[in-house]
mmCIF file of C-alpha atoms in Angstrom:
data_model
loop_
_atom_site.group_PDB
_atom_site.id
_atom_site.type_symbol
_atom_site.label_atom_id
_atom_site.label_comp_id
_atom_site.label_asym_id
_atom_site.label_seq_id
_atom_site.Cartn_x
_atom_site.Cartn_y
_atom_site.Cartn_z
ATOM 1 C CA MET S 267 166.341 145.225 208.947
ATOM 2 C CA SER S 268 168.115 141.867 208.708
ATOM 3 C CA SER S 269 167.205 141.120 212.315
ATOM 4 C CA LEU S 270 163.525 141.378 211.410
ATOM 5 C CA ALA S 271 163.692 138.618 208.832
ATOM 6 C CA ALA S 272 164.660 135.015 209.356
ATOM 7 C CA SER S 273 165.942 132.545 206.789
ATOM 8 C CA GLY S 274 163.416 131.641 204.037
ATOM 9 C CA GLY S 275 161.759 135.058 204.242
ATOM 10 C CA ALA S 276 159.910 134.432 207.537
ATOM 11 C CA ILE S 277 159.656 137.290 210.005
ATOM 12 C CA ALA S 278 161.750 136.799 213.140
ATOM 13 C CA GLY S 279 159.674 135.538 216.033
ATOM 14 C CA SER S 280 156.813 134.357 213.847
ATOM 15 C CA LYS S 281 155.716 130.744 213.483
ATOM 16 C CA PRO S 282 157.013 128.955 210.370
ATOM 17 C CA GLY S 283 154.480 128.380 207.594
ATOM 18 C CA TRP S 284 153.178 124.973 206.613
ATOM 19 C CA ARG S 285 155.579 124.820 203.657
ATOM 20 C CA ALA S 286 158.576 125.538 205.878
ATOM 21 C CA SER S 287 157.438 122.986 208.446
ATOM 22 C CA LEU S 288 157.334 120.316 205.716
ATOM 23 C CA GLY S 289 160.698 121.363 204.324
ATOM 24 C CA TRP S 290 159.191 122.496 201.020
ATOM 25 C CA ASP S 291 160.525 125.360 198.972
ATOM 26 C CA GLY S 292 159.778 126.882 195.579
ATOM 27 C CA THR S 293 161.621 124.113 193.726
ATOM 28 C CA THR S 294 159.490 121.459 195.415
ATOM 29 C CA LEU S 295 156.303 123.198 194.323
ATOM 30 C CA LEU S 296 157.560 123.266 190.728
ATOM 31 C CA VAL S 297 158.184 119.501 190.820
ATOM 32 C CA LEU S 298 154.769 118.606 192.236
ATOM 33 C CA PRO S 299 152.839 118.910 188.922
ATOM 34 C CA ALA S 300 155.245 116.465 187.280
ATOM 35 C CA VAL S 301 154.890 114.070 190.218
ATOM 36 C CA PHE S 302 151.093 114.194 190.011
ATOM 37 C CA PHE S 303 151.266 113.639 186.253
ATOM 38 C CA VAL S 304 153.450 110.528 186.660
ATOM 39 C CA LEU S 305 151.206 109.167 189.416
ATOM 40 C CA ALA S 306 148.014 109.761 187.436
ATOM 41 C CA PHE S 307 149.133 108.631 183.982
ATOM 42 C CA PHE S 308 151.791 106.001 184.732
ATOM 43 C CA VAL S 309 151.776 104.616 188.273
ATOM 44 C CA PHE S 310 147.995 104.346 188.674
ATOM 45 C CA PRO S 311 147.400 102.699 185.236
ATOM 46 C CA CYS S 312 150.186 100.197 185.936
ATOM 47 C CA ILE S 313 148.768 99.270 189.332
ATOM 48 C CA TYR S 314 145.240 99.122 187.960
ATOM 49 C CA GLY S 315 146.324 96.931 185.034
ATOM 50 C CA LEU S 316 148.269 94.618 187.347
ATOM 51 C CA VAL S 317 145.278 94.144 189.653
ATOM 52 C CA LEU S 318 142.923 93.688 186.690
ATOM 53 C CA SER S 319 145.176 91.001 185.200
ATOM 54 C CA PHE S 320 144.483 88.810 188.269
ATOM 55 C CA MET S 321 140.710 89.117 187.827
ATOM 56 C CA PRO S 322 139.933 86.812 184.860
ATOM 57 C CA LEU S 323 136.459 86.533 183.424
ATOM 58 C CA LYS S 324 136.568 82.807 184.142
ATOM 59 C CA GLY S 325 138.716 80.630 186.378
ATOM 60 C CA GLY S 326 141.255 81.346 189.105
ATOM 61 C CA MET S 327 143.371 84.383 189.692
ATOM 62 C CA PHE S 328 146.351 83.182 187.599
ATOM 63 C CA ASP S 329 144.294 81.833 184.694
ATOM 64 C CA ASN S 330 145.035 84.812 182.426
ATOM 65 C CA TYR S 331 148.778 84.223 182.685
ATOM 66 C CA THR S 332 148.344 80.466 182.388
ATOM 67 C CA ARG S 333 146.371 80.972 179.194
ATOM 68 C CA PHE S 334 148.853 83.495 177.803
ATOM 69 C CA PHE S 335 151.851 81.179 178.212
ATOM 70 C CA GLY S 336 149.823 78.093 177.320
ATOM 71 C CA GLU S 337 148.548 79.187 173.900
ATOM 72 C CA TYR S 338 150.957 79.547 170.994
ATOM 73 C CA ARG S 339 149.109 82.507 169.450
ATOM 74 C CA PHE S 340 149.857 84.534 172.587
ATOM 75 C CA TYR S 341 153.341 83.550 173.766
ATOM 76 C CA SER S 342 154.702 83.475 170.200
ATOM 77 C CA THR S 343 154.107 87.233 170.023
ATOM 78 C CA ILE S 344 156.992 87.695 172.485
ATOM 79 C CA TRP S 345 159.563 86.262 170.067
ATOM 80 C CA LYS S 346 157.992 87.968 167.053
ATOM 81 C CA THR S 347 158.217 91.332 168.790
ATOM 82 C CA LEU S 348 161.787 90.735 169.967
ATOM 83 C CA LEU S 349 162.834 89.663 166.464
ATOM 84 C CA LEU S 350 161.666 93.056 165.232
ATOM 85 C CA ALA S 351 162.667 95.315 168.115
ATOM 86 C CA LEU S 352 166.199 94.027 168.802
ATOM 87 C CA PRO S 353 167.530 94.117 165.186
ATOM 88 C CA ALA S 354 165.925 97.523 164.594
ATOM 89 C CA THR S 355 167.440 98.911 167.791
ATOM 90 C CA MET S 356 170.910 97.517 167.069
ATOM 91 C CA ALA S 357 170.783 98.872 163.510
ATOM 92 C CA ASN S 358 169.806 102.334 164.747
ATOM 93 C CA VAL S 359 172.523 102.457 167.400
ATOM 94 C CA PHE S 360 175.292 101.184 165.106
ATOM 95 C CA LEU S 361 174.228 103.505 162.287
ATOM 96 C CA ALA S 362 173.959 106.512 164.577
ATOM 97 C CA LEU S 363 177.426 106.078 166.132
ATOM 98 C CA PRO S 364 179.659 106.648 163.044
ATOM 99 C CA ILE S 365 177.413 109.445 161.749
ATOM 100 C CA ALA S 366 177.499 111.166 165.138
ATOM 101 C CA PHE S 367 181.302 110.870 165.161
ATOM 102 C CA ALA S 368 181.485 112.435 161.713
ATOM 103 C CA LEU S 369 179.315 115.351 162.871
ATOM 104 C CA ARG S 370 180.842 115.808 166.333
ATOM 105 C CA LYS S 371 182.857 118.861 165.245
ATOM 106 C CA SER S 372 180.856 122.041 164.963
ATOM 107 C CA SER S 373 180.610 123.369 161.415
ATOM 108 C CA LYS S 374 178.190 125.216 159.167
ATOM 109 C CA TYR S 375 177.080 121.893 157.668
ATOM 110 C CA GLN S 376 176.443 120.137 160.984
ATOM 111 C CA ARG S 377 173.057 121.736 161.624
ATOM 112 C CA ILE S 378 171.901 121.196 158.055
ATOM 113 C CA VAL S 379 172.812 117.500 158.028
ATOM 114 C CA THR S 380 171.375 117.017 161.514
ATOM 115 C CA ALA S 381 168.096 118.646 160.478
ATOM 116 C CA ILE S 382 167.848 116.368 157.427
ATOM 117 C CA LEU S 383 168.514 113.248 159.499
ATOM 118 C CA VAL S 384 165.800 114.034 162.050
ATOM 119 C CA VAL S 385 163.077 114.768 159.473
ATOM 120 C CA PRO S 386 161.352 111.367 160.086
ATOM 121 C CA ILE S 387 160.404 112.619 163.559
ATOM 122 C CA THR S 388 158.079 115.167 161.960
ATOM 123 C CA LEU S 389 156.456 112.590 159.688
ATOM 124 C CA GLY S 390 155.118 110.118 162.208
ATOM 125 C CA THR S 391 154.859 106.329 162.071
ATOM 126 C CA VAL S 392 151.713 106.157 159.944
ATOM 127 C CA LEU S 393 152.981 108.575 157.300
ATOM 128 C CA VAL S 394 156.320 106.729 157.076
ATOM 129 C CA ALA S 395 154.462 103.441 156.650
ATOM 130 C CA GLN S 396 152.288 104.886 153.889
ATOM 131 C CA GLY S 397 155.375 106.271 152.161
ATOM 132 C CA LEU S 398 157.120 102.908 152.274
ATOM 133 C CA LEU S 399 154.044 101.238 150.790
ATOM 134 C CA GLY S 400 154.283 103.546 147.796
ATOM 135 C CA TYR S 401 158.067 103.413 147.522
ATOM 136 C CA LEU S 402 158.812 99.745 148.191
ATOM 137 C CA GLY S 403 155.579 98.222 146.897
ATOM 138 C CA PRO S 404 155.474 96.013 143.779
ATOM 139 C CA ASN S 405 154.711 99.065 141.624
ATOM 140 C CA GLY S 406 156.736 101.520 143.704
ATOM 141 C CA TRP S 407 159.590 103.743 142.585
ATOM 142 C CA PHE S 408 162.283 101.513 144.057
ATOM 143 C CA MET S 409 161.085 98.376 142.282
ATOM 144 C CA ARG S 410 160.613 100.257 139.012
ATOM 145 C CA PHE S 411 164.138 101.636 139.241
ATOM 146 C CA LEU S 412 165.679 98.194 139.871
ATOM 147 C CA THR S 413 163.671 96.747 136.996
ATOM 148 C CA THR S 414 164.630 99.587 134.652
ATOM 149 C CA ILE S 415 168.357 99.176 135.228
ATOM 150 C CA HIS S 416 167.920 95.380 134.951
ATOM 151 C CA VAL S 417 169.111 94.591 138.448
ATOM 152 C CA ILE S 418 166.043 92.387 138.909
ATOM 153 C CA ASP S 419 163.735 90.761 136.377
ATOM 154 C CA ALA S 420 160.533 91.105 138.392
ATOM 155 C CA PRO S 421 159.516 92.959 141.578
ATOM 156 C CA PHE S 422 159.857 91.097 144.858
ATOM 157 C CA ARG S 423 158.022 91.653 148.132
ATOM 158 C CA MET S 424 159.387 94.221 150.573
ATOM 159 C CA THR S 425 156.056 95.200 152.121
ATOM 160 C CA HIS S 426 153.358 93.308 153.997
ATOM 161 C CA ASN S 427 156.074 91.188 155.561
ATOM 162 C CA TYR S 428 158.865 91.284 158.136
ATOM 163 C CA ILE S 429 161.196 93.417 155.979
ATOM 164 C CA GLY S 430 158.730 96.271 155.605
ATOM 165 C CA VAL S 431 158.096 96.544 159.343
ATOM 166 C CA LEU S 432 161.814 96.356 160.148
ATOM 167 C CA LEU S 433 162.650 99.147 157.693
ATOM 168 C CA SER S 434 159.876 101.289 159.147
ATOM 169 C CA LEU S 435 161.212 100.836 162.680
ATOM 170 C CA ILE S 436 164.722 101.763 161.563
ATOM 171 C CA ILE S 437 163.547 104.903 159.761
ATOM 172 C CA THR S 438 161.350 106.149 162.607
ATOM 173 C CA GLY S 439 163.751 105.157 165.391
ATOM 174 C CA PHE S 440 167.017 106.405 163.882
ATOM 175 C CA PRO S 441 166.501 110.138 164.635
ATOM 176 C CA PHE S 442 166.134 109.480 168.361
ATOM 177 C CA SER S 443 169.213 107.234 168.477
ATOM 178 C CA PHE S 444 171.197 109.732 166.417
ATOM 179 C CA LEU S 445 170.318 112.754 168.560
ATOM 180 C CA LEU S 446 171.096 110.901 171.799
ATOM 181 C CA THR S 447 174.393 109.567 170.468
ATOM 182 C CA LEU S 448 175.388 112.969 169.074
ATOM 183 C CA SER S 449 174.775 114.612 172.443
ATOM 184 C CA TYR S 450 177.048 112.096 174.184
ATOM 185 C CA VAL S 451 179.777 112.205 171.519
ATOM 186 C CA THR S 452 179.962 116.003 171.500
ATOM 187 C CA GLY S 453 180.105 115.956 175.302
ATOM 188 C CA ILE S 454 183.456 114.131 175.352
ATOM 189 C CA ASP S 455 186.438 116.427 175.698
ATOM 190 C CA PRO S 456 188.372 116.210 172.368
ATOM 191 C CA MET S 457 191.628 116.908 174.220
ATOM 192 C CA LEU S 458 191.563 113.331 175.544
ATOM 193 C CA ALA S 459 191.882 111.887 172.030
ATOM 194 C CA LYS S 460 194.518 114.462 171.089
ATOM 195 C CA ALA S 461 196.571 113.545 174.147
ATOM 196 C CA ALA S 462 196.324 109.864 173.235
ATOM 197 C CA ALA S 463 197.390 110.651 169.661
ATOM 198 C CA THR S 464 200.551 112.367 170.891
ATOM 199 C CA LEU S 465 201.407 109.111 172.659
ATOM 200 C CA GLY S 466 201.053 107.159 169.433
ATOM 201 C CA ALA S 467 197.481 105.877 169.771
ATOM 202 C CA SER S 468 195.826 105.066 166.449
ATOM 203 C CA PRO S 469 192.242 106.245 165.728
ATOM 204 C CA TRP S 470 190.928 102.751 166.494
ATOM 205 C CA THR S 471 192.850 102.676 169.798
ATOM 206 C CA GLN S 472 191.483 106.107 170.675
ATOM 207 C CA PHE S 473 187.949 104.902 170.042
ATOM 208 C CA LYS S 474 188.396 101.631 171.954
ATOM 209 C CA GLN S 475 190.260 103.031 174.950
ATOM 210 C CA ILE S 476 188.725 106.504 175.277
ATOM 211 C CA TYR S 477 185.491 107.035 173.406
ATOM 212 C CA LEU S 478 183.867 103.638 173.909
ATOM 213 C CA PRO S 479 184.241 103.527 177.720
ATOM 214 C CA LEU S 480 182.945 107.086 178.030
ATOM 215 C CA LEU S 481 180.126 106.405 175.567
ATOM 216 C CA ALA S 482 179.050 103.106 177.155
ATOM 217 C CA PRO S 483 176.538 104.647 179.623
ATOM 218 C CA GLY S 484 175.081 106.866 176.895
ATOM 219 C CA LEU S 485 174.892 104.078 174.331
ATOM 220 C CA ALA S 486 173.216 101.815 176.872
ATOM 221 C CA MET S 487 170.591 104.426 177.678
ATOM 222 C CA GLY S 488 170.075 105.184 173.988
ATOM 223 C CA PHE S 489 169.706 101.477 173.256
ATOM 224 C CA CYS S 490 167.119 101.082 176.014
ATOM 225 C CA LEU S 491 165.038 104.050 174.868
ATOM 226 C CA ALA S 492 165.171 102.950 171.232
ATOM 227 C CA PHE S 493 164.287 99.374 172.203
ATOM 228 C CA VAL S 494 161.244 100.399 174.242
ATOM 229 C CA GLN S 495 160.048 102.520 171.326
ATOM 230 C CA SER S 496 160.521 99.678 168.829
ATOM 231 C CA PHE S 497 159.013 97.058 171.135
ATOM 232 C CA ALA S 498 155.747 99.001 171.234
ATOM 233 C CA VAL S 499 155.369 98.794 167.439
ATOM 234 C CA PHE S 500 151.745 98.815 166.331
ATOM 235 C CA PRO S 501 150.873 100.890 163.212
ATOM 236 C CA SER S 502 153.805 99.580 161.179
ATOM 237 C CA ALA S 503 152.957 95.973 162.031
ATOM 238 C CA VAL S 504 149.427 96.501 160.689
ATOM 239 C CA LEU S 505 150.150 98.653 157.626
ATOM 240 C CA LEU S 506 153.436 97.120 156.461
ATOM 241 C CA GLY S 507 153.408 93.653 157.963
ATOM 242 C CA GLU S 508 151.354 90.508 158.315
ATOM 243 C CA PRO S 509 149.073 91.128 161.313
ATOM 244 C CA ALA S 510 148.016 87.481 161.373
ATOM 245 C CA GLY S 511 151.475 86.061 160.687
ATOM 246 C CA SER S 512 155.102 87.025 161.171
ATOM 247 C CA THR S 513 154.384 90.527 162.500
ATOM 248 C CA ARG S 514 151.619 89.743 164.980
ATOM 249 C CA VAL S 515 153.381 91.651 167.738
ATOM 250 C CA MET S 516 152.411 91.865 171.403
ATOM 251 C CA ALA S 517 150.784 95.301 171.097
ATOM 252 C CA LEU S 518 148.515 93.991 168.358
ATOM 253 C CA ALA S 519 147.580 90.898 170.385
ATOM 254 C CA VAL S 520 146.748 93.056 173.425
ATOM 255 C CA TYR S 521 144.656 95.387 171.273
ATOM 256 C CA GLN S 522 142.687 92.471 169.822
ATOM 257 C CA LEU S 523 142.045 91.045 173.275
ATOM 258 C CA ALA S 524 140.769 94.370 174.572
ATOM 259 C CA TYR S 525 138.748 95.705 171.650
ATOM 260 C CA GLU S 526 137.815 92.637 169.599
ATOM 261 C CA ASP S 527 137.432 89.939 172.245
ATOM 262 C CA TYR S 528 136.330 92.448 174.941
ATOM 263 C CA ASN S 529 138.480 90.624 177.480
ATOM 264 C CA ALA S 530 140.058 93.476 179.439
ATOM 265 C CA PRO S 531 141.603 91.287 182.192
ATOM 266 C CA MET S 532 143.336 89.087 179.600
ATOM 267 C CA ALA S 533 144.519 92.194 177.741
ATOM 268 C CA ALA S 534 145.875 93.555 181.017
ATOM 269 C CA ALA S 535 147.795 90.317 181.567
ATOM 270 C CA GLY S 536 149.298 90.610 178.076
ATOM 271 C CA ALA S 537 150.282 94.212 178.776
ATOM 272 C CA MET S 538 151.960 93.168 182.047
ATOM 273 C CA VAL S 539 153.926 90.462 180.222
ATOM 274 C CA MET S 540 154.869 93.010 177.584
ATOM 275 C CA GLY S 541 156.161 95.393 180.260
ATOM 276 C CA ALA S 542 158.045 92.585 182.020
ATOM 277 C CA VAL S 543 159.848 91.571 178.812
ATOM 278 C CA GLN S 544 160.899 95.159 178.174
ATOM 279 C CA LEU S 545 162.124 95.505 181.753
ATOM 280 C CA ILE S 546 164.204 92.317 181.499
ATOM 281 C CA VAL S 547 165.932 93.518 178.319
ATOM 282 C CA VAL S 548 166.572 96.973 179.793
ATOM 283 C CA VAL S 549 168.077 95.504 182.971
ATOM 284 C CA CYS S 550 170.337 93.213 180.903
ATOM 285 C CA ILE S 551 171.580 96.103 178.748
ATOM 286 C CA LEU S 552 172.265 98.322 181.753
ATOM 287 C CA GLY S 553 174.141 95.427 183.335
ATOM 288 C CA LEU S 554 176.253 94.834 180.224
ATOM 289 C CA ARG S 555 177.495 98.425 180.147
ATOM 290 C CA GLY S 556 179.557 97.657 183.235
ATOM 291 C CA LEU S 557 181.717 95.302 181.137
ATOM 292 C CA PHE S 558 183.118 98.294 179.249
ATOM 293 C CA TYR S 559 183.805 100.728 182.065
ATOM 294 C CA ARG S 560 183.296 100.760 185.828
ATOM 295 C CA GLY S 561 184.977 104.021 186.797
ATOM 296 C CA PRO S 562 183.595 107.558 186.917
ATOM 297 C CA VAL S 563 182.751 109.246 183.637
ATOM 298 C CA GLY S 564 184.992 112.254 184.047
ATOM 299 C CA GLY S 565 185.953 112.951 180.495
ATOM 300 C CA THR S 566 182.832 114.806 179.434
ATOM 301 C CA LYS S 567 182.442 118.529 179.199
ATOM 302 C CA GLY S 568 180.279 120.319 181.752
#
């Protein structure tokens, strides 16, 4: 019976099928839908947007980029967006790390606390922004509480400015940073720290010499994902910020160009600049992780 069948299920002596001739198997066929999805919804829009950005309504092929970097109302959005995205990302990563360490040991409370911390994921950006408007507004609960206990004499502004948008980004971005950090922390073999402790290493030395090098790749990836999410801020900048002032971020400028000015090529140029800025920051972060550890990550479980 075995002599009648060849490898891959083909009958001996028969011609190989088209899939076998191309070297495809069942796994390849399962990957194809994902490949088509990426090509249709990511690669093609990027290429189309790049080509469109070099087709201005007026002027030469580089006029959209010349105008973007030549007018303050456009290029200033880069710094305004970075001043929101970078602090929010750093706050999320540094807050997530100690909490993930505290919850790295499995216990009956770990799942409960983890579930509570990731609740903002279920709320969404718009609902979080609306909640902050009611909580941190001039007549919100937080201001009333501070006034009641005489911490402040009169309410101060925490919404419709930079602070409100920053707090919104931290609240909505923290669950993702926390879950990523927790997965990396729990993946480190605890026997490494115990072995270091038997040699006299203090908890800080254990963290610096063992955990931090092994966590560096994970923290870098978590930072990049959280940064990209924060950099694309849009609803919070409108609902909680100053859309015409300190929180006129790049996404808002691109939206106005496309749907208010009806200048799709200029909007495409802004989107390309936005993607380039994100890529530069991501490349820098991935390069910095090499300063902590250059060897193989062999201390994780699995």
